PDB file of C-alpha atoms in Angstrom:
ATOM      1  CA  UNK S   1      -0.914  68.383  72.109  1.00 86.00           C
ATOM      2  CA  UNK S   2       0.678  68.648  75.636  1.00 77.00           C
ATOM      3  CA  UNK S   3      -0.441  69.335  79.393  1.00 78.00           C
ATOM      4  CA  UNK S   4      -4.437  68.108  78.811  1.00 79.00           C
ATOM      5  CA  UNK S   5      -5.456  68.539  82.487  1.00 77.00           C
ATOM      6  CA  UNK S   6      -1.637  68.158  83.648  1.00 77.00           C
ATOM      7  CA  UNK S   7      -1.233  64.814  82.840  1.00 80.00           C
ATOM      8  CA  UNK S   8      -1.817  63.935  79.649  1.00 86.00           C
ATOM      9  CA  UNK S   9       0.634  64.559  76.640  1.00 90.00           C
ATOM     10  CA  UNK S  10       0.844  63.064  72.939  1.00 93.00           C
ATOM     11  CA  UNK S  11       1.188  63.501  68.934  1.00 94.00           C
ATOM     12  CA  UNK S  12      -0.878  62.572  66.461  1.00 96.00           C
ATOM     13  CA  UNK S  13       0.226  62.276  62.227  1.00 97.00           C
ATOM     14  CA  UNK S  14       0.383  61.360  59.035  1.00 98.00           C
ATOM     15  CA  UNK S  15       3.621  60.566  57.747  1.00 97.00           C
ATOM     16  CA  UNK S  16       3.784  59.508  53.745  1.00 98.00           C
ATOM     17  CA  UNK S  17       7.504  58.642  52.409  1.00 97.00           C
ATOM     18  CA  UNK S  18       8.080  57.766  48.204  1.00 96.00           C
ATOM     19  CA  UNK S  19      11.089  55.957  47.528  1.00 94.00           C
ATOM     20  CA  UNK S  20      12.938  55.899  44.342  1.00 94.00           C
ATOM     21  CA  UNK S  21      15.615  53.297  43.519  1.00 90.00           C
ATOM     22  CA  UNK S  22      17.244  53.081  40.040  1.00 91.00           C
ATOM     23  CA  UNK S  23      19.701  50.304  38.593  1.00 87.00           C
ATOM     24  CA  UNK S  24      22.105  51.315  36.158  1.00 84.00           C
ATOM     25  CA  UNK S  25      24.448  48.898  36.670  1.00 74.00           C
ATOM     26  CA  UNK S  26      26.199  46.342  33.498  1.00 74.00           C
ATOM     27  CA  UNK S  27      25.552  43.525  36.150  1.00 74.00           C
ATOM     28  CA  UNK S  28      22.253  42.390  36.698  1.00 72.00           C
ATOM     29  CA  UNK S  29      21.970  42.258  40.769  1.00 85.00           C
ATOM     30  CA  UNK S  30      18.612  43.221  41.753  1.00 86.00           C
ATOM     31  CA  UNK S  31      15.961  46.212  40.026  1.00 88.00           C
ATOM     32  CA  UNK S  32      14.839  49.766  40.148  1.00 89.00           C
ATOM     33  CA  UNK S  33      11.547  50.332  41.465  1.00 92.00           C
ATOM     34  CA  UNK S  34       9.123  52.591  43.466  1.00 94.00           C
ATOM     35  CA  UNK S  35       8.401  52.303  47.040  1.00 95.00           C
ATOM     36  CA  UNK S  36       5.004  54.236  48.881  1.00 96.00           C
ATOM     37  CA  UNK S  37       4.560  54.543  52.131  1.00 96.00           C
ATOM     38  CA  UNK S  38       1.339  55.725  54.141  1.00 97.00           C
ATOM     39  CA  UNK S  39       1.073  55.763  58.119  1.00 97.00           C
ATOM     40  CA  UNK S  40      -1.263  57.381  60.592  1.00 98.00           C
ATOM     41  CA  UNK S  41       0.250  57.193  64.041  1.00 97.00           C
ATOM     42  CA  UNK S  42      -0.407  58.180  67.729  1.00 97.00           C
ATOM     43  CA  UNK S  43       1.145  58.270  70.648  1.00 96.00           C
ATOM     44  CA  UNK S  44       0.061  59.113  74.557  1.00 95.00           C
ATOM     45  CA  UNK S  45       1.870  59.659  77.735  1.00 95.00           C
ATOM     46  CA  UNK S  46       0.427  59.946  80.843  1.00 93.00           C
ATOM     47  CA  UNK S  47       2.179  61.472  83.884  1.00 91.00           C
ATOM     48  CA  UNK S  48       0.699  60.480  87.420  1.00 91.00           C
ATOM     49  CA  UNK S  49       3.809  61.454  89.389  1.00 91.00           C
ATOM     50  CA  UNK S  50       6.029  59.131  90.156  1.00 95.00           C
ATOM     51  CA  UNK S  51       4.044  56.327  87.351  1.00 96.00           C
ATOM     52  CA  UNK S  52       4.191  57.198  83.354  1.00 95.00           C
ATOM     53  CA  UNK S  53       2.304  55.478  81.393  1.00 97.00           C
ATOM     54  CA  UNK S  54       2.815  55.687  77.328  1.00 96.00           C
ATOM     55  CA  UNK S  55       1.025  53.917  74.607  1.00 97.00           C
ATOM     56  CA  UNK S  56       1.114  54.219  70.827  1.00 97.00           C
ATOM     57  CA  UNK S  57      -0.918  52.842  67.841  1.00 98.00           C
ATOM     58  CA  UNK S  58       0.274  53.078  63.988  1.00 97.00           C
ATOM     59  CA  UNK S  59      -0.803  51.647  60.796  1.00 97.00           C
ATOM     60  CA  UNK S  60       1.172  51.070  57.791  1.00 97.00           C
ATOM     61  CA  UNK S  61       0.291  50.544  53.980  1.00 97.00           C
ATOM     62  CA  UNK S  62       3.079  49.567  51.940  1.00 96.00           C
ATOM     63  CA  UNK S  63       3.083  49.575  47.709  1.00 95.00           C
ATOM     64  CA  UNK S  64       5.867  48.934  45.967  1.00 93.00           C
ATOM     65  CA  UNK S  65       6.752  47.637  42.713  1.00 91.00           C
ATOM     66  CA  UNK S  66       9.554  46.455  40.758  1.00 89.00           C
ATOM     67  CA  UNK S  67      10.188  49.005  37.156  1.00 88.00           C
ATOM     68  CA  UNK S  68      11.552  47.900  33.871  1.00 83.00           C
ATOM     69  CA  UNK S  69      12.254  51.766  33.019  1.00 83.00           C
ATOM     70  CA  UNK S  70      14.114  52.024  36.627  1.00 85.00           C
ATOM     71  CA  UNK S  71      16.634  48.849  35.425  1.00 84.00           C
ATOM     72  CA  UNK S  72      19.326  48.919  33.023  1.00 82.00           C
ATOM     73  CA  UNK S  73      19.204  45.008  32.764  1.00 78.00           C
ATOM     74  CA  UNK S  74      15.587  43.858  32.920  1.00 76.00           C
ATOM     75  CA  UNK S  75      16.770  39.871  33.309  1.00 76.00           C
ATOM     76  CA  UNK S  76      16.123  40.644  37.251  1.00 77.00           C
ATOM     77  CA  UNK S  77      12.121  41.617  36.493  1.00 79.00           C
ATOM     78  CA  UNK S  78      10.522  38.549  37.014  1.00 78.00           C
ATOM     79  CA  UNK S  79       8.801  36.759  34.152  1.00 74.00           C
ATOM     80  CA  UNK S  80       5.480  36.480  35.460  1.00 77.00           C
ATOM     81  CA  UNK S  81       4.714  40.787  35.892  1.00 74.00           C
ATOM     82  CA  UNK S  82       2.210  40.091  38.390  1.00 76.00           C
ATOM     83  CA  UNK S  83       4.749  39.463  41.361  1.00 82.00           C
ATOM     84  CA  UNK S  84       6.755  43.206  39.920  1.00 88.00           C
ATOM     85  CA  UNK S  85       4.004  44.504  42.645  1.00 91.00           C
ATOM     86  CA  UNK S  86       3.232  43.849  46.144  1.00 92.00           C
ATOM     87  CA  UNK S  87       1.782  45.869  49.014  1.00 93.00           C
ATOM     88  CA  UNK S  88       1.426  45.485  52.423  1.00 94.00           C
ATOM     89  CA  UNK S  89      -1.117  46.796  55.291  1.00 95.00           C
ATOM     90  CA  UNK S  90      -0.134  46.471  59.179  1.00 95.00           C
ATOM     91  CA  UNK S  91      -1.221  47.870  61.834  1.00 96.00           C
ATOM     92  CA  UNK S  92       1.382  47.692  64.755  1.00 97.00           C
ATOM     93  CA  UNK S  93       1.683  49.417  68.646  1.00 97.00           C
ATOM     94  CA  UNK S  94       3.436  49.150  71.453  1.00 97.00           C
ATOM     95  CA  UNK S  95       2.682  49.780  75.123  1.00 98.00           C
ATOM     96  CA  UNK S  96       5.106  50.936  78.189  1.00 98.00           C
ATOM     97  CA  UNK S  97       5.586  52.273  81.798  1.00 98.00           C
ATOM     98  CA  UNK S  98       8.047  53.643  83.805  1.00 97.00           C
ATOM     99  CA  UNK S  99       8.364  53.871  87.857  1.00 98.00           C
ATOM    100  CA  UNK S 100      10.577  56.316  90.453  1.00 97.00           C
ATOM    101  CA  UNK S 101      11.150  54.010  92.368  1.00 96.00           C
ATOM    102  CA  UNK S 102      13.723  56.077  94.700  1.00 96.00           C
ATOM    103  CA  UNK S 103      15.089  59.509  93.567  1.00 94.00           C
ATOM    104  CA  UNK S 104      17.882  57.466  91.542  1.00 96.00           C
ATOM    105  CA  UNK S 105      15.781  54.189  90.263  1.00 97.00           C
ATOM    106  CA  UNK S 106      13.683  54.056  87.618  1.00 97.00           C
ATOM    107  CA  UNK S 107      12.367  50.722  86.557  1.00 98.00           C
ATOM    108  CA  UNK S 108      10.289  50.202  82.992  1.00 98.00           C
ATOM    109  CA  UNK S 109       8.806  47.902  81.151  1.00 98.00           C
ATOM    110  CA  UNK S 110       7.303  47.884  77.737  1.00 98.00           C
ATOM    111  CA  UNK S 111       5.803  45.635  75.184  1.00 98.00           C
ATOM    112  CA  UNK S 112       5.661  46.566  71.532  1.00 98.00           C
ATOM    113  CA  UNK S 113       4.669  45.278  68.066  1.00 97.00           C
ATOM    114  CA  UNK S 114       6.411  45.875  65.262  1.00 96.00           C
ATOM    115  CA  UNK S 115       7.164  45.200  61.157  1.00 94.00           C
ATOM    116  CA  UNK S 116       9.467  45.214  58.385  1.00 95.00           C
ATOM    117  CA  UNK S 117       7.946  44.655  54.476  1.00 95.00           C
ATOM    118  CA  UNK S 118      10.658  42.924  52.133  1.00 95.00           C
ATOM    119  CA  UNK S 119      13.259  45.449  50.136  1.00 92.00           C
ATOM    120  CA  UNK S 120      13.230  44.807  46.438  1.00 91.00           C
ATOM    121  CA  UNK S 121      16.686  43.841  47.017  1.00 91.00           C
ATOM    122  CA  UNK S 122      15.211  40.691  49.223  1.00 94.00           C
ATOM    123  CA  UNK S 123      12.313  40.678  46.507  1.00 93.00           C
ATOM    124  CA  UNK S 124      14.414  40.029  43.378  1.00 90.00           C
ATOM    125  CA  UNK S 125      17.504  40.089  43.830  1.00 90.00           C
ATOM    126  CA  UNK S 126      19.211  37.306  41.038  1.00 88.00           C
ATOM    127  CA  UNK S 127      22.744  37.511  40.565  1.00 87.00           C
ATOM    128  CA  UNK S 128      26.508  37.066  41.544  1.00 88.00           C
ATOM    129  CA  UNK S 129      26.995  39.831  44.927  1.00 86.00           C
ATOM    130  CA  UNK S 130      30.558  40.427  45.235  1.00 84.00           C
ATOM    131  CA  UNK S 131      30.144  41.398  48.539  1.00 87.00           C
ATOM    132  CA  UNK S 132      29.672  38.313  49.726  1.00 88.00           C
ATOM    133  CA  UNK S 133      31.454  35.894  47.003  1.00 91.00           C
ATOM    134  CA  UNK S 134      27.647  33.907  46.639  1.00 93.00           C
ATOM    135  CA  UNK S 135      24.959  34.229  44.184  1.00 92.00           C
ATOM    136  CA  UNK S 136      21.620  35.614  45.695  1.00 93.00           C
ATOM    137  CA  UNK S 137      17.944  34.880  45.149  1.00 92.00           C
ATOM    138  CA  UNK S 138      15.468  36.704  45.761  1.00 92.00           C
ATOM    139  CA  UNK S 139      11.980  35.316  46.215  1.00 93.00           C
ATOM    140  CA  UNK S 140       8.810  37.773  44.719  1.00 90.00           C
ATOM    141  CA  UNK S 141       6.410  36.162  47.644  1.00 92.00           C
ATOM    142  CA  UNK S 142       7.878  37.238  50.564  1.00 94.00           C
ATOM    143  CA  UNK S 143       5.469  38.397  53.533  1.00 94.00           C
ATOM    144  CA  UNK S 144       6.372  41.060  55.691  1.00 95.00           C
ATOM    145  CA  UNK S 145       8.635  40.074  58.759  1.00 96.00           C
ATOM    146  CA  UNK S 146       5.926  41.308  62.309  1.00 96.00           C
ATOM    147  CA  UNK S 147       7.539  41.024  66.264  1.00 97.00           C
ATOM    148  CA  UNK S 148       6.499  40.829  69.437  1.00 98.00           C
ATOM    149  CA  UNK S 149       9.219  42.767  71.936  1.00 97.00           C
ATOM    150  CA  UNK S 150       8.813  42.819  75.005  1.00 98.00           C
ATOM    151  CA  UNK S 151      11.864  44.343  78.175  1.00 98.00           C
ATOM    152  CA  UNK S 152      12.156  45.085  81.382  1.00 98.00           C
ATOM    153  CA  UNK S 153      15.015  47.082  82.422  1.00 98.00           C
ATOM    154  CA  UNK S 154      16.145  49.168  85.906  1.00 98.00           C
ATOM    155  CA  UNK S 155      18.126  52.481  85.260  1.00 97.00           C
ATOM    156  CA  UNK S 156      20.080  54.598  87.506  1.00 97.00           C
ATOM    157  CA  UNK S 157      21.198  57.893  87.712  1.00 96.00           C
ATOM    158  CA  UNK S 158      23.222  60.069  89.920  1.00 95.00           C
ATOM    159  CA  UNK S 159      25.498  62.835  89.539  1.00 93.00           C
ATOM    160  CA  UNK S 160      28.357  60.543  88.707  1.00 94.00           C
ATOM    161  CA  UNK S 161      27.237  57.522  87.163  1.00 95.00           C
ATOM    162  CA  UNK S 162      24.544  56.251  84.756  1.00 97.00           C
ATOM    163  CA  UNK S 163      23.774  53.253  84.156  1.00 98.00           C
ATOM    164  CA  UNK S 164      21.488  50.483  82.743  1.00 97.00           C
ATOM    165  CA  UNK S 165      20.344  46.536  82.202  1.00 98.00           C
ATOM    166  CA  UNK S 166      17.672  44.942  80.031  1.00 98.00           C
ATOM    167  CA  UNK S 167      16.286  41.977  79.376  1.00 98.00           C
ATOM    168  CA  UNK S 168      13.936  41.177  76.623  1.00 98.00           C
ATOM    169  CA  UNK S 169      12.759  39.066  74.701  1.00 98.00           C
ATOM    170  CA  UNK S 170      11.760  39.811  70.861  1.00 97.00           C
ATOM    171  CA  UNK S 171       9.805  36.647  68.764  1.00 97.00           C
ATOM    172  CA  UNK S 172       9.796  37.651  65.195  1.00 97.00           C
ATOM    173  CA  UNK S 173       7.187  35.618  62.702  1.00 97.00           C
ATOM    174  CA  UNK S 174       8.845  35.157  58.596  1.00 97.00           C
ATOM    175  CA  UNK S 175      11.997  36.781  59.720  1.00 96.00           C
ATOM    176  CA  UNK S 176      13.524  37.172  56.246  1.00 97.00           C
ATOM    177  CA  UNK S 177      17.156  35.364  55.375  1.00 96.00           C
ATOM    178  CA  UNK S 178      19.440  33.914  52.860  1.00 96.00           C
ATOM    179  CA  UNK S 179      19.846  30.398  53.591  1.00 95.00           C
ATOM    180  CA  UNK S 180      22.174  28.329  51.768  1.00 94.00           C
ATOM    181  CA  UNK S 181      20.844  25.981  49.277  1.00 93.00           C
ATOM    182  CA  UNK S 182      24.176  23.588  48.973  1.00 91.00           C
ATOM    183  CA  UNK S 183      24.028  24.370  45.781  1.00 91.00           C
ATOM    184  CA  UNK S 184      26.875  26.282  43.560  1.00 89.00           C
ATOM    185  CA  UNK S 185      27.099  28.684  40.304  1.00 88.00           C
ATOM    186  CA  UNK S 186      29.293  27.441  37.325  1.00 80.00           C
ATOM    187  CA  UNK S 187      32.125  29.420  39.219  1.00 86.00           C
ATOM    188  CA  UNK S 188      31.928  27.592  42.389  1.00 90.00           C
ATOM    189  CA  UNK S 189      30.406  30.063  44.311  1.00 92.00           C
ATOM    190  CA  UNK S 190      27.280  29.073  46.998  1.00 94.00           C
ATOM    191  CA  UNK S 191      23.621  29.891  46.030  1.00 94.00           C
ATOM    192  CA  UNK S 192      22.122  31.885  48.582  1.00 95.00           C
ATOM    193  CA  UNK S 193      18.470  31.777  48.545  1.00 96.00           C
ATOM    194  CA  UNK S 194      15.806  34.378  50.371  1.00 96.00           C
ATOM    195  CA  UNK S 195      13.834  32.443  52.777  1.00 97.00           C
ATOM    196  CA  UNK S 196      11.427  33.103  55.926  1.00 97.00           C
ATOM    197  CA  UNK S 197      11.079  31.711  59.116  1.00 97.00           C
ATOM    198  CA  UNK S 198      10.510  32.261  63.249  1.00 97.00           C
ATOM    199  CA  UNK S 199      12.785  33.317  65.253  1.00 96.00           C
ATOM    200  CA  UNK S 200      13.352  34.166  68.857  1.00 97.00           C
ATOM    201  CA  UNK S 201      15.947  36.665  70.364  1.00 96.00           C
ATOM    202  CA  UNK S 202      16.680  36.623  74.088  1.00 96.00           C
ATOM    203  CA  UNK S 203      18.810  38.142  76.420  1.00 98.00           C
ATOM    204  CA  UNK S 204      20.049  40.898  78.559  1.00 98.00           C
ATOM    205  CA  UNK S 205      21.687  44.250  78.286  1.00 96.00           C
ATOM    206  CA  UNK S 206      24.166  46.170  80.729  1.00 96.00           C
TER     207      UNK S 206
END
């Protein structure tokens, strides 16, 4: 919908996505599965001149599941068939504003929440990855990786130059990584395994 009164804009939806993913591979790495994805989302923008003011709201809910019929070698299903399935139901948002501050300034700020569910790569993966010369691990319990982001950033804009700076800072709760165990493979090669933990990101942009 657009223009309520003059000053009040926004969308509303449903977006639904259904992933596929097949392994057909000789070398066990990581499985086929499905992947399901429901959201209902909005998003509002008011205009009061010279101050806009956005906010949007969104809900998630994740199922996805690891199948024997999608994977060519099946030694990367795990044992226990209870962990071939997780699912996952966030709700995230985020908040902003901008300001004319002279015909050329703008300054903004925004603050938004946001999440990531584990791939079935991260999920299961058990195997030698070329890629990277290390064996990976996956691990079946993984929770979904959330953040906090908030910026603040000035932008100008004339007829000849554009330009902008940033600063933000984004905290993000069971960020999801392969650490390295110390351990090796009969070949030598280092045993990555998929781990969580907190992590903070900081900085500035120009």
């Amino acid at each position: 919908h657009e223009n309520i009164n003059d000053w009040l804009s926004g969308r509303w939806g449903v977006e639904v996505v259904r992933e596929e993913q097949v392994s057909r591979g000789s070398v066990a790495l990581s499985p086929g599965g499905e992947i399901d994805n429901y959201s209902l989302f909005g998003f509002e923008e008011l205009d009061f001149g010279a101050l806009v003011v956005n906010a949007g709201l969104r809900f998630d809910r994740r199922e996805q599941k690891a199948d024997a019929s999608e994977t060519f070698d099946q030694s990367v299903i795990p044992a226990d068939r209870s962990l071939s399935e997780q699912s996952y139901s966030v709700v995230t948002g985020s908040i902003g504003a901008s300001y004319q501050m002279t015909d050329n300034l703008v300054a903004a700020a925004n603050v938004g929440r946001g999440f990531r569910a584990p791939d079935l790569f991260e999920l299961y993966v058990n195997g030698v990855h070329g890629g990277v010369a290390a064996v990976q691990r996956g691990d079946a319990t993984l929770d979904e990786e959330t953040s906090l982001n908030t910026d603040l950033s000035l932008r100008w804009k004339s007829e000849r130059l554009q330009a902008k700076t940033t600063v933000y800072r984004n905290k993000v709760s069971d960020y999801i990584f392969f650490g390295d165990t110390g351990m090796t493979n009969a070949g030598g090669l280092p045993v990555l395994q998929a781990a969580q933990a907190d992590a903070t990101l900081y900085g500035t942009d120009l």
